[in-house]
Structures are given as structure tokens and as C-alpha cells.
């Protein structure tokens, strides 16, 4: 067996220990005589798995009791519709457009009501996060939506934006569990799990209880937060196996020191990479320093052919999936929790060698 360093933005690397445990339990989970994949979601053995997964996630993220955790399907993209369908009461919502996913969320919300873009960084290809102040938010807006970490452009909100007393909704798909967050500052946090928590197929929603029950009449039952909360995410069959893996990942993170330790490791890994890029004559980071993501590090040589050569040679050296998003080109190294420091060190060593060879 040989494993490469996989810098994919998602689905992405999972901790080796977690994969090993999946393998060990594949045919017979905990004496049940079956795989988790084969279990009824209503069986006592699976009920214990989903309950423990939620308990560990709450512990890891320090989620207060007045928030519900929902394990859903459809990816973060389905939440682009679910958010307005559940939270638009007056029919108005304000959006910060800081990248491609937040733009998609904004467009989706426009189908259901008066969605307004109150700030955008599109003027500079989303290389920064626009400043948000409470006076920018409409008085009668039901919520303000942000994408906390912009996976494609490699930027992140440097702090929780101040939206006054408005409900803050955040897409945290590519930064959830990468560092501690104060959940109480948010009304809703949602994330596709395939970036930093689990295989694809699971979407996690954290929602403050008082925000339940305001969905539009025509909101599909599968998109109703209230319905899903009342049924403990089991209105229908949940993504059982992905939830089980997420549970193992949460245990791994807790065992490794929780989110404070994840943050420390992630900061160190990102610094290794950014410090080298900043000192390099060949490579240039594309995001403004103040807003750089710890999870997705975007960089270019300035020459599209050379970028291509870099990705090809890196792939051959066991450094995989470094090509930037198809919409922006260049390179992107996604270094989520499961990427070991050694992977980033190997990447930096390879970049140095490439720079020397291509000076
Ligand atoms: C990947 C990603 C999405 C899309 O997620 P899907 O689960 O594929 O729908 C949305 N927002 C952000 C920030 C992402 O990183």
C-alpha cells in the first residue's frame, strides 16, 4: 500500500486512523455481524452511532444546548435553497458575495424573495473579504448570509462579521472544525462534510432552536429544518455510513486535542506554505494577506503553461490534486485537518526544487 498526499479541495483526505478503523469494522461492526452500510437506520445499534456522533460533534464544536444539529443530504448547495426557504419571513435577506459559492447562494435565494447583495469582492476576483458593518444590513432583513471560507479563492473572514442583531448564516463547508468558532454568534452554520469531516453525502446544519418553524408553506418537507429537527434527522434514511465516518473523525479530532490543537496545527501548516510562497520569486499567493485561508492555499506562477507543468510534475511526485479550481486556474493546495504536516513539508520541498529548475 502506498498513500499519496492528496491536496484535493473535496472530497479530500481523511485521517489514516479513521480509514483503518473503517476497514477493521467493515464486515462486522462491533459484534453486530454486519457492516454499518448494511444496517437499518432505525436499529438500536445504528441509533447509538448517530447519537454518539452528535454528542462528539457538540463536544468538539462546543455547541450550546439551544442549538439543533441536523445530519442531512444534498450537499451545501441544497442549503443555498433551504436557508431562504426556512428563514425568509419578511421575504428579505442580505448576502455577502465573497466567492463563487456565496454567489450561487445569493442567486438561489433570489428565487424565493428579495435577496440583496450588500457587499462583494468580485471587483478584484474575490482576492479579499469585503468589510461588513451593521449599517449595511437592511433593517427588515431576516438574515445575513456569508461564506466563511472561500474554497475556490482561498480567503477567509478574519473575524465573525458584525451584523448587529441580525441572524448570521454561514456556509462553513471548507473550514468547519479547522479551529474553534463561537457558535452563539451564528443563527445557522452549515457545511458539506466532504471537505473536513467525512466522505461525500452528508451535510451538517447547526441551527438555533428559535429559528425553527418559519419555513414557507411550499418548502419541501426534506428541506424543512423543523421537520428534520423534530425527526432527529430521520424523517427518511439519513446518509448512514457518512455519519458513522464523521463520528470517527470527531473522535479523532477530540483525541488529538480538539479544535484548539487543530487550529495550532493548521496555522503551522499554512504558515509553512505561505512563508515559502512569500519568499519565492516564482510563486505568488493570490489572496490578500489579511484574508488568507488556512485551509485552501491558492498560488500561481503567472504563466499558465508553467502552472500546468508544475501540477503535472507534482502529481508524478505523489503530490496530488494541486490544480486550481477550473474557474480560476493556477494552483490550490487544500490542507484540511487530515493533511499531515509532512505533506505540506513535502510540497514546499517540491516547490523549492521546481523553482530552482525553472528559474
Ligand atoms: C464545496 C463547497 C460547496 C458545495 O458543496 P456541495 O456539498 O458540493 O454542494 C459550497 N460551499 C462551500 C464553501 C464549499 O467549499
mmCIF file of C-alpha atoms in Angstrom, residues 50-63 68-71 176-177 183 189 191 197 204-206 246-247 250-251 254 259:
data_model
loop_
_atom_site.group_PDB
_atom_site.id
_atom_site.type_symbol
_atom_site.label_atom_id
_atom_site.label_comp_id
_atom_site.label_asym_id
_atom_site.label_seq_id
_atom_site.Cartn_x
_atom_site.Cartn_y
_atom_site.Cartn_z
ATOM 1 C CA UNK A 50 -25.777 8.612 15.302
ATOM 2 C CA UNK A 51 -26.323 9.717 18.926
ATOM 3 C CA UNK A 52 -22.639 9.325 19.739
ATOM 4 C CA UNK A 53 -21.672 11.155 16.538
ATOM 5 C CA UNK A 54 -23.871 14.094 17.506
ATOM 6 C CA UNK A 55 -22.592 14.110 21.091
ATOM 7 C CA UNK A 56 -18.966 14.132 19.926
ATOM 8 C CA UNK A 57 -19.648 16.862 17.367
ATOM 9 C CA UNK A 58 -21.311 19.000 20.054
ATOM 10 C CA UNK A 59 -18.348 18.478 22.336
ATOM 11 C CA UNK A 60 -15.825 19.237 19.615
ATOM 12 C CA UNK A 61 -17.564 22.437 18.443
ATOM 13 C CA UNK A 62 -18.831 23.423 21.889
ATOM 14 C CA UNK A 63 -22.402 23.686 20.575
ATOM 15 C CA UNK A 68 -30.013 21.624 16.998
ATOM 16 C CA UNK A 69 -27.611 19.552 14.936
ATOM 17 C CA UNK A 70 -29.058 18.101 11.727
ATOM 18 C CA UNK A 71 -27.457 15.398 9.574
ATOM 19 C CA UNK A 176 -15.712 23.716 9.880
ATOM 20 C CA UNK A 177 -13.742 22.041 12.721
ATOM 21 C CA UNK A 183 -21.388 29.141 17.655
ATOM 22 C CA UNK A 189 -23.982 27.160 10.330
ATOM 23 C CA UNK A 191 -21.344 22.548 5.819
ATOM 24 C CA UNK A 197 -15.267 15.845 8.238
ATOM 25 C CA UNK A 204 -24.357 19.156 8.650
ATOM 26 C CA UNK A 205 -26.591 22.004 9.837
ATOM 27 C CA UNK A 206 -26.315 23.687 13.233
ATOM 28 C CA UNK A 246 -17.937 11.677 10.619
ATOM 29 C CA UNK A 247 -18.292 10.233 14.116
ATOM 30 C CA UNK A 250 -14.842 13.736 15.522
ATOM 31 C CA UNK A 251 -13.362 11.178 17.922
ATOM 32 C CA UNK A 254 -11.083 15.090 20.178
ATOM 33 C CA UNK A 259 -10.211 22.376 17.876
#
